[in-house]
Short mmCIF file of C-alpha atoms in Angstrom, two decimals:
data_model
loop_
_atom_site.label_atom_id
_atom_site.label_comp_id
_atom_site.label_asym_id
_atom_site.label_seq_id
_atom_site.Cartn_x
_atom_site.Cartn_y
_atom_site.Cartn_z
CA MET A 1 -58.50 -135.92 23.83
CA SER A 2 -55.31 -137.62 22.65
CA ALA A 3 -55.38 -140.73 20.50
CA PRO A 4 -53.27 -143.71 21.58
CA ALA A 5 -49.92 -143.94 19.77
CA GLN A 6 -50.84 -147.02 17.73
CA ASP A 7 -53.82 -145.20 16.23
CA ARG A 8 -51.58 -142.73 14.44
CA THR A 9 -50.90 -145.26 11.71
CA ARG A 10 -54.60 -145.90 11.30
CA VAL A 11 -56.89 -143.93 9.07
CA SER A 12 -59.93 -142.80 11.02
CA THR A 13 -63.30 -144.18 10.01
CA ARG A 14 -64.44 -140.69 9.10
CA ALA A 15 -61.43 -140.08 6.83
CA LEU A 16 -61.98 -143.42 5.12
CA LEU A 17 -65.66 -142.65 4.51
CA VAL A 18 -64.94 -139.17 3.16
CA ALA A 19 -62.16 -140.45 0.88
CA GLY A 20 -64.40 -143.27 -0.36
CA LEU A 21 -67.24 -140.87 -1.09
CA VAL A 22 -64.94 -138.51 -2.99
CA VAL A 23 -63.73 -141.43 -5.11
CA ALA A 24 -67.31 -142.58 -5.79
CA LEU A 25 -68.40 -139.06 -6.78
CA LEU A 26 -65.39 -138.64 -9.10
CA VAL A 27 -66.09 -142.01 -10.71
CA ALA A 28 -69.79 -141.25 -11.22
CA GLY A 29 -69.41 -137.55 -11.95
CA VAL A 30 -66.25 -137.37 -14.07
CA ALA A 31 -64.88 -140.77 -15.12
CA SER A 32 -68.30 -142.01 -16.27
CA TYR A 33 -68.06 -139.75 -19.33
CA TYR A 34 -65.20 -141.91 -20.58
CA ALA A 35 -66.99 -145.24 -20.12
CA SER A 36 -67.26 -147.58 -23.09
CA ALA A 37 -70.42 -147.02 -25.12
CA HIS A 38 -70.38 -150.54 -26.49
CA PRO A 39 -73.32 -152.82 -25.59
CA ASP A 40 -72.72 -154.88 -22.44
CA GLY A 41 -72.31 -158.64 -22.39
CA LEU A 42 -76.02 -159.43 -22.17
CA GLU A 43 -77.01 -156.88 -24.80
CA HIS A 44 -74.32 -158.17 -27.14
CA VAL A 45 -75.44 -161.78 -26.67
CA ALA A 46 -79.06 -160.76 -27.21
CA GLU A 47 -78.12 -159.08 -30.47
CA GLN A 48 -75.89 -161.97 -31.56
CA THR A 49 -78.42 -164.72 -30.86
CA GLY A 50 -81.41 -162.69 -31.98
CA PHE A 51 -83.54 -161.72 -28.99
CA LEU A 52 -82.55 -158.09 -28.52
CA ASP A 53 -85.75 -156.89 -30.21
CA THR A 54 -87.84 -158.44 -27.42
CA ALA A 55 -86.50 -155.72 -25.08
CA GLU A 56 -89.13 -153.15 -24.16
CA ASP A 57 -88.56 -149.56 -23.16
CA SER A 58 -88.63 -149.09 -19.42
CA PRO A 59 -91.72 -147.26 -18.08
CA THR A 60 -89.21 -144.83 -16.53
CA ALA A 61 -87.52 -144.13 -19.89
CA ASP A 62 -88.83 -140.53 -19.82
CA SER A 63 -87.63 -139.72 -16.30
CA PRO A 64 -85.28 -136.73 -15.94
CA LEU A 65 -82.17 -138.89 -15.40
CA ALA A 66 -83.04 -141.77 -17.76
CA ASP A 67 -80.03 -143.45 -19.38
CA TYR A 68 -77.72 -141.50 -17.07
CA SER A 69 -78.26 -138.23 -18.89
CA THR A 70 -79.86 -135.18 -17.36
CA LYS A 71 -82.86 -133.84 -19.24
CA GLY A 72 -82.38 -130.28 -20.41
CA VAL A 73 -78.58 -130.33 -20.07
CA ASP A 74 -77.04 -130.28 -23.54
CA ASP A 75 -73.39 -130.58 -22.55
CA GLU A 76 -72.82 -134.32 -22.56
CA ARG A 77 -70.07 -134.26 -19.98
CA LEU A 78 -72.23 -132.24 -17.57
CA SER A 79 -75.35 -134.25 -18.36
CA VAL A 80 -73.87 -137.63 -17.41
CA GLY A 81 -71.95 -136.08 -14.51
CA ILE A 82 -75.07 -134.61 -12.88
CA ALA A 83 -76.95 -137.90 -13.34
CA GLY A 84 -74.03 -139.85 -11.85
CA VAL A 85 -73.55 -137.60 -8.83
CA THR A 86 -77.29 -137.45 -8.15
CA GLY A 87 -77.66 -141.21 -8.38
CA THR A 88 -74.63 -141.82 -6.15
CA LEU A 89 -75.98 -139.49 -3.46
CA VAL A 90 -79.49 -140.98 -3.64
CA VAL A 91 -78.03 -144.49 -3.22
CA LEU A 92 -75.81 -143.28 -0.36
CA VAL A 93 -78.78 -141.81 1.53
CA LEU A 94 -81.08 -144.79 0.91
CA ALA A 95 -78.56 -147.55 1.64
CA GLY A 96 -76.90 -145.65 4.48
CA GLY A 97 -80.28 -144.88 6.04
CA LEU A 98 -81.36 -148.50 5.72
CA ALA A 99 -78.11 -149.72 7.29
CA LEU A 100 -78.41 -147.24 10.17
CA ALA A 101 -82.00 -148.31 10.78
CA LEU A 102 -81.06 -152.01 10.80
CA ARG A 103 -77.88 -151.76 12.89
CA ARG A 104 -77.44 -153.15 16.35
CA ARG A 105 -77.33 -150.35 18.87
CA GLY A 106 -75.75 -149.96 22.25
CA PRO A 107 -72.49 -150.97 23.82
CA ALA A 108 -72.16 -154.22 21.85
CA GLY A 109 -71.05 -152.29 18.77
CA ALA A 110 -68.44 -150.21 20.57
CA GLU A 111 -67.01 -153.28 22.28
CA GLU A 112 -65.91 -154.71 18.96
CA ASP A 113 -63.38 -151.96 18.33
CA PRO A 114 -61.23 -151.40 21.39
CA ALA A 115 -59.14 -148.81 19.53
CA ASP A 116 -62.11 -146.60 18.73
CA GLU A 117 -63.41 -147.07 22.25
CA ARG A 118 -60.13 -145.87 23.70
CA ALA A 119 -60.09 -142.91 21.35
CA HIS A 120 -63.57 -141.86 22.39
CA ALA A 121 -63.30 -142.65 26.08
CA PRO A 122 -63.29 -139.62 28.36
CA GLU A 123 -59.93 -138.69 29.86
CA ARG A 124 -59.40 -140.22 33.24
CA ALA A 125 -60.01 -137.69 35.97
CA MET B 1 -76.18 -157.50 -17.18
CA HIS B 2 -79.23 -155.37 -16.42
CA VAL B 3 -82.16 -157.26 -17.89
CA PRO B 4 -84.71 -155.01 -19.64
CA ASP B 5 -88.44 -155.65 -19.61
CA GLY B 6 -89.54 -158.10 -22.27
CA PHE B 7 -86.67 -160.60 -22.32
CA LEU B 8 -88.41 -162.94 -19.88
CA ASP B 9 -92.13 -163.80 -19.80
CA ALA B 10 -94.51 -162.78 -17.02
CA PRO B 11 -94.52 -166.05 -15.01
CA THR B 12 -90.72 -166.12 -14.92
CA SER B 13 -90.58 -162.45 -13.93
CA VAL B 14 -93.12 -163.04 -11.16
CA ALA B 15 -91.12 -166.03 -9.93
CA THR B 16 -87.85 -164.12 -9.82
CA GLY B 17 -89.71 -161.26 -8.13
CA VAL B 18 -90.87 -163.63 -5.39
CA VAL B 19 -87.35 -165.06 -4.97
CA ALA B 20 -85.88 -161.55 -4.86
CA ALA B 21 -88.44 -160.39 -2.27
CA ALA B 22 -87.80 -163.47 -0.12
CA ALA B 23 -84.02 -162.99 -0.33
CA VAL B 24 -84.31 -159.30 0.59
CA GLY B 25 -86.62 -160.27 3.48
CA VAL B 26 -84.06 -162.71 4.85
CA ALA B 27 -81.27 -160.17 4.29
CA LEU B 28 -83.15 -157.47 6.21
CA ARG B 29 -83.16 -159.74 9.26
CA ARG B 30 -79.66 -161.19 8.89
CA ALA B 31 -77.99 -157.88 8.06
CA ARG B 32 -78.65 -156.76 11.64
CA THR B 33 -75.88 -159.07 12.84
CA GLU B 34 -73.44 -157.49 10.37
CA LEU B 35 -74.26 -153.86 11.08
CA ASP B 36 -73.24 -151.72 14.02
CA ASP B 37 -72.48 -148.04 14.58
CA ARG B 38 -69.17 -148.33 12.72
CA THR B 39 -70.11 -150.51 9.78
CA ALA B 40 -73.51 -148.99 8.92
CA PRO B 41 -72.05 -145.82 7.32
CA LEU B 42 -69.59 -148.03 5.42
CA ALA B 43 -72.53 -149.97 4.00
CA GLY B 44 -73.98 -146.73 2.61
CA LEU B 45 -70.64 -145.89 1.05
CA VAL B 46 -70.27 -149.38 -0.46
CA ALA B 47 -73.68 -149.05 -2.14
CA ALA B 48 -72.79 -145.57 -3.45
CA PHE B 49 -69.49 -146.87 -4.79
CA VAL B 50 -71.16 -149.83 -6.53
CA PHE B 51 -73.61 -147.44 -8.20
CA ALA B 52 -70.74 -145.23 -9.37
CA ALA B 53 -68.60 -148.16 -10.54
CA GLN B 54 -71.51 -149.65 -12.52
CA MET B 55 -71.46 -146.51 -14.68
CA ILE B 56 -67.99 -147.45 -15.91
CA ASN B 57 -68.34 -149.88 -18.77
CA PHE B 58 -64.95 -151.26 -19.74
CA PRO B 59 -64.36 -152.75 -23.19
CA VAL B 60 -63.87 -156.52 -23.33
CA GLY B 61 -63.33 -156.81 -27.09
CA ALA B 62 -65.39 -157.23 -30.26
CA GLY B 63 -67.50 -154.17 -29.57
CA THR B 64 -68.67 -155.47 -26.22
CA SER B 65 -68.31 -154.02 -22.74
CA GLY B 66 -68.98 -154.94 -19.16
CA HIS B 67 -69.13 -153.26 -15.78
CA LEU B 68 -68.74 -154.20 -12.16
CA MET B 69 -71.66 -156.06 -10.61
CA GLY B 70 -70.33 -155.51 -7.11
CA GLY B 71 -72.07 -158.25 -5.15
CA ALA B 72 -68.86 -160.05 -4.21
CA LEU B 73 -67.13 -156.76 -3.40
CA ALA B 74 -69.96 -155.64 -1.14
CA ALA B 75 -70.22 -159.08 0.52
CA VAL B 76 -66.53 -159.14 1.46
CA LEU B 77 -66.54 -155.53 2.69
CA VAL B 78 -69.78 -155.41 4.70
CA GLY B 79 -71.05 -159.00 4.83
CA PRO B 80 -73.18 -161.04 2.41
CA TRP B 81 -76.62 -159.95 3.67
CA THR B 82 -75.77 -156.28 3.93
CA GLY B 83 -73.97 -156.57 0.59
CA LEU B 84 -77.08 -158.05 -1.01
CA LEU B 85 -79.14 -155.13 0.34
CA CYS B 86 -76.57 -152.60 -0.94
CA VAL B 87 -76.77 -153.95 -4.49
CA ALA B 88 -80.58 -154.20 -4.28
CA VAL B 89 -80.77 -150.49 -3.39
CA VAL B 90 -78.51 -149.70 -6.36
CA LEU B 91 -80.75 -151.72 -8.70
CA VAL B 92 -83.94 -150.06 -7.44
CA VAL B 93 -82.47 -146.58 -7.97
CA GLN B 94 -81.20 -147.56 -11.44
CA ALA B 95 -84.58 -148.98 -12.48
CA LEU B 96 -86.67 -146.11 -11.07
CA PHE B 97 -84.50 -143.12 -11.96
CA MET B 98 -82.08 -144.17 -14.70
CA ALA B 99 -84.27 -146.57 -16.71
CA ASP B 100 -81.36 -149.02 -16.39
CA GLY B 101 -82.92 -152.46 -16.06
CA GLY B 102 -86.66 -152.98 -16.47
CA ILE B 103 -89.40 -152.56 -13.87
CA THR B 104 -91.02 -155.99 -14.31
CA ALA B 105 -87.43 -157.26 -14.61
CA LEU B 106 -86.41 -155.70 -11.28
CA GLY B 107 -86.83 -159.01 -9.44
CA THR B 108 -84.73 -160.76 -12.08
CA ASN B 109 -82.00 -158.15 -11.75
CA VAL B 110 -82.01 -158.31 -7.95
CA VAL B 111 -81.66 -162.10 -8.18
CA LEU B 112 -78.87 -162.03 -10.80
CA ILE B 113 -76.83 -158.99 -9.81
CA GLY B 114 -77.63 -158.85 -6.09
CA VAL B 115 -78.45 -162.26 -4.67
CA VAL B 116 -76.34 -164.49 -6.93
CA THR B 117 -73.19 -162.36 -6.96
CA ALA B 118 -73.28 -161.50 -3.25
CA LEU B 119 -74.00 -165.02 -2.02
CA VAL B 120 -71.87 -166.92 -4.57
CA GLY B 121 -69.10 -164.38 -4.07
CA TYR B 122 -69.21 -164.77 -0.31
CA VAL B 123 -69.35 -168.58 -0.36
CA VAL B 124 -66.36 -168.76 -2.73
CA PHE B 125 -64.51 -166.18 -0.61
CA ARG B 126 -65.09 -168.17 2.60
CA GLY B 127 -64.11 -171.39 0.85
CA LEU B 128 -60.82 -169.83 -0.25
CA GLN B 129 -60.19 -168.47 3.23
CA ALA B 130 -60.55 -171.98 4.61
CA VAL B 131 -57.67 -173.24 2.48
CA LEU B 132 -55.47 -170.13 2.30
CA PRO B 133 -53.04 -169.07 5.04
CA ARG B 134 -54.81 -167.10 7.78
CA ARG B 135 -53.24 -163.78 6.88
CA VAL B 136 -54.80 -160.40 6.15
CA GLY B 137 -52.81 -160.29 2.91
CA THR B 138 -54.91 -163.10 1.41
CA VAL B 139 -58.21 -161.21 1.78
CA ALA B 140 -57.95 -159.11 -1.40
CA PRO B 141 -56.79 -161.96 -3.71
CA ALA B 142 -59.51 -164.23 -2.32
CA ALA B 143 -62.09 -161.48 -2.90
CA ALA B 144 -60.84 -161.03 -6.48
CA ILE B 145 -61.19 -164.75 -7.26
CA ALA B 146 -64.64 -164.84 -5.65
CA ALA B 147 -65.66 -161.82 -7.75
CA PHE B 148 -64.36 -163.49 -10.90
CA VAL B 149 -66.44 -166.63 -10.24
CA SER B 150 -69.60 -164.70 -9.37
CA VAL B 151 -69.98 -163.11 -12.83
CA PRO B 152 -70.19 -166.26 -15.02
CA VAL B 153 -72.45 -167.84 -12.37
CA ALA B 154 -74.85 -164.90 -12.77
CA ALA B 155 -74.62 -165.36 -16.56
CA LEU B 156 -75.42 -169.06 -16.08
CA VAL B 157 -78.48 -168.22 -13.97
CA PHE B 158 -79.69 -165.73 -16.60
CA SER B 159 -79.29 -168.40 -19.28
CA LEU B 160 -81.33 -170.87 -17.21
CA LEU B 161 -84.06 -168.25 -16.73
CA PHE B 162 -83.99 -167.55 -20.46
CA ALA B 163 -84.31 -171.29 -21.21
CA ILE B 164 -87.37 -171.41 -18.96
CA GLY B 165 -89.04 -168.12 -19.75
CA GLY B 166 -87.35 -166.39 -22.66
CA THR B 167 -89.91 -164.68 -24.90
CA ALA B 168 -87.94 -165.20 -28.12
CA PRO B 169 -87.63 -168.63 -29.78
CA VAL B 170 -83.85 -168.67 -29.51
CA ASP B 171 -81.74 -171.75 -28.84
CA ALA B 172 -81.00 -171.77 -25.10
CA GLY B 173 -77.71 -173.58 -25.60
CA LYS B 174 -76.43 -170.83 -27.88
CA VAL B 175 -77.41 -168.19 -25.32
CA LEU B 176 -75.70 -170.13 -22.54
CA THR B 177 -72.44 -170.54 -24.47
CA ALA B 178 -72.29 -166.90 -25.52
CA MET B 179 -73.26 -165.61 -22.05
CA LEU B 180 -70.60 -167.72 -20.33
CA GLY B 181 -67.91 -166.75 -22.83
CA TRP B 182 -68.43 -163.01 -22.54
CA HIS B 183 -68.95 -163.04 -18.80
CA VAL B 184 -65.73 -164.90 -18.12
CA LEU B 185 -64.03 -161.89 -19.75
CA ILE B 186 -66.16 -159.41 -17.81
CA GLY B 187 -65.38 -161.42 -14.67
CA ILE B 188 -61.70 -160.54 -15.09
CA GLY B 189 -62.63 -156.85 -14.84
CA GLU B 190 -64.82 -157.64 -11.82
CA ALA B 191 -61.85 -159.40 -10.20
CA VAL B 192 -59.45 -156.51 -10.85
CA VAL B 193 -61.77 -153.84 -9.45
CA THR B 194 -62.78 -155.98 -6.46
CA GLY B 195 -59.18 -156.92 -5.65
CA LEU B 196 -57.99 -153.30 -5.83
CA VAL B 197 -60.83 -151.87 -3.73
CA VAL B 198 -60.75 -154.58 -1.07
CA GLY B 199 -56.95 -154.36 -1.00
CA ALA B 200 -57.09 -150.59 -0.48
CA VAL B 201 -59.56 -150.78 2.42
CA VAL B 202 -57.76 -153.75 4.01
CA ALA B 203 -54.48 -151.79 3.83
CA VAL B 204 -55.80 -148.90 5.93
CA ARG B 205 -58.59 -150.40 8.06
CA PRO B 206 -58.68 -154.22 8.02
CA ASP B 207 -60.86 -154.14 11.15
CA LEU B 208 -63.69 -152.54 9.14
CA VAL B 209 -63.66 -155.24 6.45
CA ARG B 210 -66.10 -158.01 7.25
CA GLY B 211 -64.05 -160.63 5.42
CA ALA B 212 -60.86 -159.68 7.29
CA ARG B 213 -62.33 -159.38 10.75
CA PRO B 214 -61.65 -162.94 11.98
CA LEU B 215 -57.97 -162.50 11.03
CA VAL B 216 -57.66 -159.07 12.65
CA ALA B 217 -59.31 -160.29 15.85
CA ALA B 218 -56.94 -163.23 16.04
CA ARG B 219 -53.94 -160.96 15.60
CA GLU B 220 -55.10 -158.55 18.27
CA LEU B 221 -55.55 -161.40 20.73
CA GLU B 222 -51.97 -162.50 20.11
CA ILE B 223 -50.65 -159.02 20.80
CA ARG B 224 -52.57 -158.75 24.03
CA THR B 225 -51.23 -162.10 25.27
CA VAL B 226 -47.68 -160.95 24.69
CA ALA B 227 -48.30 -157.59 26.35
CA ALA B 228 -49.80 -159.23 29.44
#
């Protein structure tokens, strides 16, 4: 099945999704270790204006991935990396599954992208 | 801006929970019009990316940091209702598994980080598109500006909620001023990340970007007219 000439300049949907996922996993799994440890805007304001001590521990504070560190993994780099990759994949499955369940099905979807339709259309006999 | 349990009193948390549930309910119905076989997997990826990006706190000075909220980014890429759902999924996973953001505060966080940033971001984005030249090249800058605006608006909404239902006897005006100040700075980071990501996707597949689709469709029609 040959793609039309104009599609050669286009990145396929699959390639885009794979590249995007690789970037997300690198960000969550590797780059996250280098994130700033300073309090965020809200936390800083709460401290500054004096209501930070009203914060309560989350009921999930003892869960295995709480605070983006993996329980039982001492290496900090690995600990945050595992938590980040796990969280990213869980979100991908949940949000992707939800989107697939909600999507419109049938020919209406295919109609919107003539290029993809051409690419997937069977060769003319 | 993940709100922990305890900052806001029970009535306020219940109220934001009701608003969040209603918004998600509407989004579940409206998202259907934004999602098809091609865009549904992209929605999953957008949510995963927002989760990952929210782990990256960037310094904004004076020992303070901020991270992407992602509502405006998601809204421009996959549509406001789907974008809202993407961020809501991220917040649920963060609250349940990462202890990031409280449980009774989950409704508050969905309202602030999901509903406000996705809807404000999308409205600002559409408003800019109405006045900017109808070119694909304007999509990323418009998304960046929309993202910038969405962050202080979320800070404003938090400050209003704190004025109504804050548990500590702290001057609401002081909270508002400080929240707006810091979140204008954090908004710059939001704008940079949003502009770069939207720009990258628009560069390779503008047809997949919800906010660019009207422009791409118009261009394709022109080409066909010439070819015929």
